[in-house]
XYZ file of C-alpha atoms in Angstrom:
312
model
C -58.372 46.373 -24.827
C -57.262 44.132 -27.325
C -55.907 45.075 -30.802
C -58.376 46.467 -33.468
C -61.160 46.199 -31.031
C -63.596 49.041 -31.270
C -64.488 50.070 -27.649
C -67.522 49.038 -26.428
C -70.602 51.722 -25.313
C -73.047 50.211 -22.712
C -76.364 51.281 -23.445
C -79.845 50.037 -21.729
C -82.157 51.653 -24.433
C -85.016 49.880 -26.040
C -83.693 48.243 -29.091
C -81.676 45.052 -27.877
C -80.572 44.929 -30.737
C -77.887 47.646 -29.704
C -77.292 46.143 -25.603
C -74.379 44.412 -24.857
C -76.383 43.448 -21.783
C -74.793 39.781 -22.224
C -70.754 40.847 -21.756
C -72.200 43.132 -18.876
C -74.299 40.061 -17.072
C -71.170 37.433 -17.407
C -69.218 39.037 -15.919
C -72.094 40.137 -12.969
C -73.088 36.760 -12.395
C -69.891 35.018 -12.277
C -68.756 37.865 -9.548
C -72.209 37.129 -7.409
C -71.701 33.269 -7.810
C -67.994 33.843 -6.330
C -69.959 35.695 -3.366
C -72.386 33.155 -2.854
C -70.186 30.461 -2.370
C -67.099 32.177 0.002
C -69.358 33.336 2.427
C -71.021 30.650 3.446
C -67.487 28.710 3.843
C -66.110 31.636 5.464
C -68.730 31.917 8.226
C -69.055 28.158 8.819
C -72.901 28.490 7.803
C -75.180 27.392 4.968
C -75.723 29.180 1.848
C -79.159 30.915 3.112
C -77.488 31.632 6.579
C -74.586 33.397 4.733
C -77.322 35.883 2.836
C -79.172 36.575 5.709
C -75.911 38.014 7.398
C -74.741 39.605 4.496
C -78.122 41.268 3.764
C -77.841 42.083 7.564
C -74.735 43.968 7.253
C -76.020 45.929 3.872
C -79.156 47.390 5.010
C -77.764 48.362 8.520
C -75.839 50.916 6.575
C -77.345 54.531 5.625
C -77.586 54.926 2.049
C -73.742 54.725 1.155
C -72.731 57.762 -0.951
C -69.224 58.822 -1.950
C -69.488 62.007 -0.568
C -70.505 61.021 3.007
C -68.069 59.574 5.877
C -66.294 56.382 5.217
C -67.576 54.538 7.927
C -71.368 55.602 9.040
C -72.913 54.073 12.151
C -74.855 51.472 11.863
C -78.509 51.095 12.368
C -80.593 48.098 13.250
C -82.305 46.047 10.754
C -85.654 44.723 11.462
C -86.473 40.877 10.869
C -89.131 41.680 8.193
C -86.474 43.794 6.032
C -84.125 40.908 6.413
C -86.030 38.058 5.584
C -87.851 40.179 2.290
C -84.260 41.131 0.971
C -82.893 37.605 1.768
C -85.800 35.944 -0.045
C -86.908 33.862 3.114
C -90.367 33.719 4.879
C -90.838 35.504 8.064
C -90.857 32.752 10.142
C -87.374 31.308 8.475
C -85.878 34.053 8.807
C -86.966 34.589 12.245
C -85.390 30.579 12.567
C -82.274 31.300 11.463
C -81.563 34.781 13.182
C -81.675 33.110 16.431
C -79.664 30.433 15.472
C -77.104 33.073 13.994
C -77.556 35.000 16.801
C -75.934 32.254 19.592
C -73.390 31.798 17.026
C -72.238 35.493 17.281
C -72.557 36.474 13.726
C -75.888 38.763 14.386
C -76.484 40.759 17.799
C -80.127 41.189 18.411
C -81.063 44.840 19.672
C -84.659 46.056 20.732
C -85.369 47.430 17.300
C -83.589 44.652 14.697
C -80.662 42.776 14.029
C -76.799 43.822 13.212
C -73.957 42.474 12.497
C -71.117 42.270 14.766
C -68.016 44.063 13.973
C -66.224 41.449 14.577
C -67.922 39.428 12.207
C -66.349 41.633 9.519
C -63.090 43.142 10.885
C -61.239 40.078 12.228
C -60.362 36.876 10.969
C -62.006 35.159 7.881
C -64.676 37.682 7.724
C -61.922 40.330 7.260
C -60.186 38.127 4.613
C -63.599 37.985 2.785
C -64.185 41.469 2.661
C -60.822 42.111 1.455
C -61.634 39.314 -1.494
C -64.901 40.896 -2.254
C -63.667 44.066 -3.357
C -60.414 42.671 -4.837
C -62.720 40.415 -6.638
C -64.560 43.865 -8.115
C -61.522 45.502 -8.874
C -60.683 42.563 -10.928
C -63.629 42.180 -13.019
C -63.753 45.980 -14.105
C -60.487 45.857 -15.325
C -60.502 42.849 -17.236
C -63.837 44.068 -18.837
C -62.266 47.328 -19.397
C -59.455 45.617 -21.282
C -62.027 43.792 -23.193
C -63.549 46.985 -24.574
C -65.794 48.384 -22.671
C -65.459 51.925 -21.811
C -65.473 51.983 -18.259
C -61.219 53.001 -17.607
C -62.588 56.035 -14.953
C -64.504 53.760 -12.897
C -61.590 51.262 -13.068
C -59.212 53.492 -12.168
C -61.121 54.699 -9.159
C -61.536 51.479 -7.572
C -57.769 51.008 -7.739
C -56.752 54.355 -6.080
C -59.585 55.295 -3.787
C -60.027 54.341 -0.447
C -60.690 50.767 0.026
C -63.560 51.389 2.863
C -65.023 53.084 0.708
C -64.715 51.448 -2.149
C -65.814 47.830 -0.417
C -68.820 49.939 0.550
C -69.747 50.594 -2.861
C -68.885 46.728 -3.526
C -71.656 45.901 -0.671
C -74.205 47.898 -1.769
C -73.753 47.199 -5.329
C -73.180 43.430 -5.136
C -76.739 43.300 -2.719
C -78.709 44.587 -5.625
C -77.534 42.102 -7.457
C -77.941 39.294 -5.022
C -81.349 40.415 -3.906
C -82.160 40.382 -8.582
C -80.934 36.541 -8.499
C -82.426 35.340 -5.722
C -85.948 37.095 -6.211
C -84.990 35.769 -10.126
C -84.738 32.006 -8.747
C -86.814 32.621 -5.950
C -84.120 31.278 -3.238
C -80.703 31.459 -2.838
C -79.927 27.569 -3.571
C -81.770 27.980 -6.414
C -80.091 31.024 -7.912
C -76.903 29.591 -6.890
C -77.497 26.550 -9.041
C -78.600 28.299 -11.927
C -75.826 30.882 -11.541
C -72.972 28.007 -11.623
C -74.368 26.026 -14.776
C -74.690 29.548 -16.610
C -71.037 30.143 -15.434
C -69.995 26.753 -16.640
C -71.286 27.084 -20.008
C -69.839 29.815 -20.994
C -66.785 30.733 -18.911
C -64.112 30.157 -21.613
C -66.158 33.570 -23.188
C -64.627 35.468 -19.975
C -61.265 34.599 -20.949
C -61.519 35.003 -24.758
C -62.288 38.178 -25.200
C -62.653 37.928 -29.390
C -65.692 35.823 -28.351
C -66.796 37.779 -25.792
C -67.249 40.488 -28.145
C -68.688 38.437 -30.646
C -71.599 37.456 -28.365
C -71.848 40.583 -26.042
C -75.899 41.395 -27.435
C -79.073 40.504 -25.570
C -80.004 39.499 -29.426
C -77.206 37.223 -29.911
C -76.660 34.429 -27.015
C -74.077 32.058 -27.385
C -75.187 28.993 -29.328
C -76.021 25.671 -27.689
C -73.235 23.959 -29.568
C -70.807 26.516 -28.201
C -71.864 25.753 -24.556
C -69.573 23.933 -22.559
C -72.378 21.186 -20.123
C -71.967 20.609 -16.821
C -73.414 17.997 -14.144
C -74.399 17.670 -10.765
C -71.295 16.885 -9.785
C -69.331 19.666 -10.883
C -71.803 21.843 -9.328
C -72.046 20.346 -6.260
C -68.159 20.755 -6.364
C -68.720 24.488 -7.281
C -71.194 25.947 -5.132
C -70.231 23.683 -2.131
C -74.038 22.624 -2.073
C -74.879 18.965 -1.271
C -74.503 16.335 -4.517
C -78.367 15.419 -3.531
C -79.591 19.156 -3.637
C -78.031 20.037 -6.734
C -78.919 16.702 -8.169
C -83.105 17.423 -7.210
C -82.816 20.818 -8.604
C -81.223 20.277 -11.729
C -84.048 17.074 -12.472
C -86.879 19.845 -11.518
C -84.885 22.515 -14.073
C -84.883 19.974 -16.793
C -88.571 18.457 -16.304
C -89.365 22.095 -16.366
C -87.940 22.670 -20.054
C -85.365 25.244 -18.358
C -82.446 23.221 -18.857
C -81.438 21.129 -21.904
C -79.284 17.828 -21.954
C -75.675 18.136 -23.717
C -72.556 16.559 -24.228
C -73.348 14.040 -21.323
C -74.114 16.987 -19.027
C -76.769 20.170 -18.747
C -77.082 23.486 -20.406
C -78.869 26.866 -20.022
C -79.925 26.708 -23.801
C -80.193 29.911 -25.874
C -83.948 30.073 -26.020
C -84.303 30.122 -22.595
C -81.759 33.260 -22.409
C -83.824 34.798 -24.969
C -87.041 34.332 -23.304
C -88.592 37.824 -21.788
C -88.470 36.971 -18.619
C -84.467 36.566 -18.788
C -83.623 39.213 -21.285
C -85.922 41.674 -18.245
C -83.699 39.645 -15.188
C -80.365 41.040 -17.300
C -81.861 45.002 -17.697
C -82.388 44.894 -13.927
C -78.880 43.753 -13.374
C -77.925 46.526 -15.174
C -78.953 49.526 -13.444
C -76.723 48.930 -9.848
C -73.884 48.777 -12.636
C -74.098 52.279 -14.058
C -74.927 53.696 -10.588
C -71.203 52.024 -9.618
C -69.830 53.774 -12.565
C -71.383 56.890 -11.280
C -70.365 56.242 -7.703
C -66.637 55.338 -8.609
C -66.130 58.450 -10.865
C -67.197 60.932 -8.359
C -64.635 58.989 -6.133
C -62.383 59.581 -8.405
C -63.297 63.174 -9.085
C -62.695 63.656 -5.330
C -59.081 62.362 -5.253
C -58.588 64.512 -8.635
C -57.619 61.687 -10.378
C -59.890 62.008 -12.939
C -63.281 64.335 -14.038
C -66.520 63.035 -15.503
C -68.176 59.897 -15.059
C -68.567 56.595 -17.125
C -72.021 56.435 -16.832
C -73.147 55.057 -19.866
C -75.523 57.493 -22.395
């Protein structure tokens, strides 16, 4: 934590006033638009391909608890569950199982779709998997440094198991996914909106004095303060097509969502203050504190620690 920084308390209540919902969310979203875009490069798929398989391999796991076996059995997954969690119609989803399924990264059983072990244990997939939960590790440190009190849940994730600990990451990082995609209603979508968001403001991650200074749902970062982006960079970010990004970022602006700046786009302030954002953040929220909860029993069980970091 840096010096003379007053540790920071996470709460969810009411008064928004007293949330630093917008410190929490940062760092969320940039960790969900680093999923979004590996996988999809990883797997030699699109970006909707990608989700379906990673949706796939989160609901064919029982409900994960710390307590329970590090590895349960999978079950199948049926096509409607997929395609509702993956924000796809039926009949796409349907579509692109079968096309996934010739390519080996689903197998097909009477009663749904899983994913192959394979898919996860060797090779890139394995290398992913590995990144994911390195890539969790790494943001609850660095936003433990920055102040928030969450040094239990940290500490867990370094010294527990790492099955277990990447099954936390999965289920977690799904809730998430399945918030910004319902949010944007598609996964191209969210992925867009996710990288100009990131883009904006990404020198806050690094800074923490700023960080701090703009961590409340009342206080977004001002306009002036945002850093714009283009289609291009992007394009160059999500690995989407130039022509995509460039079609969805006219529709955003036409729409009054985005705001011209500096030569590029920005998420303005008054759209991050509008209810329907400031609700999309609170529901971010809650997979966070049940990780906190998750990760401190974890750590409970090694005896490395007692308590939890649930926020009050």
């Amino acid at each position: 934590m840096m010096a003379g920084a007053e540790p920071m308390r996470l709460t969810v209540g009411q008064d928004a006033g007293s949330d630093r919902l917008r410190f929490v969310a940062r760092f969320i979203n940039a960790l969900v638009l680093d999923r979004l875009t590996r996988w999809p490069a990883a797997l030699g798929v699109d970006a909707a391909d990608a989700l379906l398989v990673q949706m796939t391999r989160a609901l064919s796991l029982p409900a994960l608890r710390t307590t329970g076996p590090a590895a349960p059995q999978p079950i199948a997954v049926p096509l409607a569950a997929m395609a509702q969690a993956s924000g796809l119609s039926y009949e796409t989803a349907r579509r692109r199982a079968a096309r996934l399924r010739v390519a080996g990264l689903l197998q097909q059983r009477d009663d749904g779709f899983l994913v192959p072990p394979a898919v996860t244990l060797l090779g890139a997939g394995a290398a992913e998997v590995e990144k994911d939960r390195t890539a969790l590790l790494t943001m609850l440190v660095t936003m433990e440094a920055q102040g928030l009190r969450i040094a239990t849940a940290a500490r867990a994730a370094q010294e527990g198991d790492p099955a277990r600990v990447s099954r936390l990451d999965l289920d977690v990082t799904t809730r998430w996914i399945e918030e910004v995609v319902a949010f944007d209603d598609g996964v191209v979508p969210a992925m867009i909106r996710l990288a100009i968001a990131h883009a904006n403001t990404r020198h806050l991650l690094d800074d923490p004095a700023l960080s701090l200074r703009y961590a409340h749902q009342h206080r977004p970062l001002p306009d002036d303060a945002r850093r714009p982006t283009g289609p291009r960079a992007i394009a160059r970010d999500t690995r989407l097509p130039f022509e995509t990004v460039r079609r969805h970022v006219a529709a955003l602006l036409a729409a009054g969502t985005l705001s011209h700046a500096g030569g590029g786009v920005i998420l303005p302030a008054r759209e991050l203050m509008s209810e329907r954002h400031v609700e999309h953040q609170r529901r971010l929220i809650a997979p966070f504190r049940r990780l906190l909860d998750e990760l401190a029993a974890l750590g409970a069980e090694k005896g490395a620690t007692s308590g939890s970091d649930a926020p009050n």
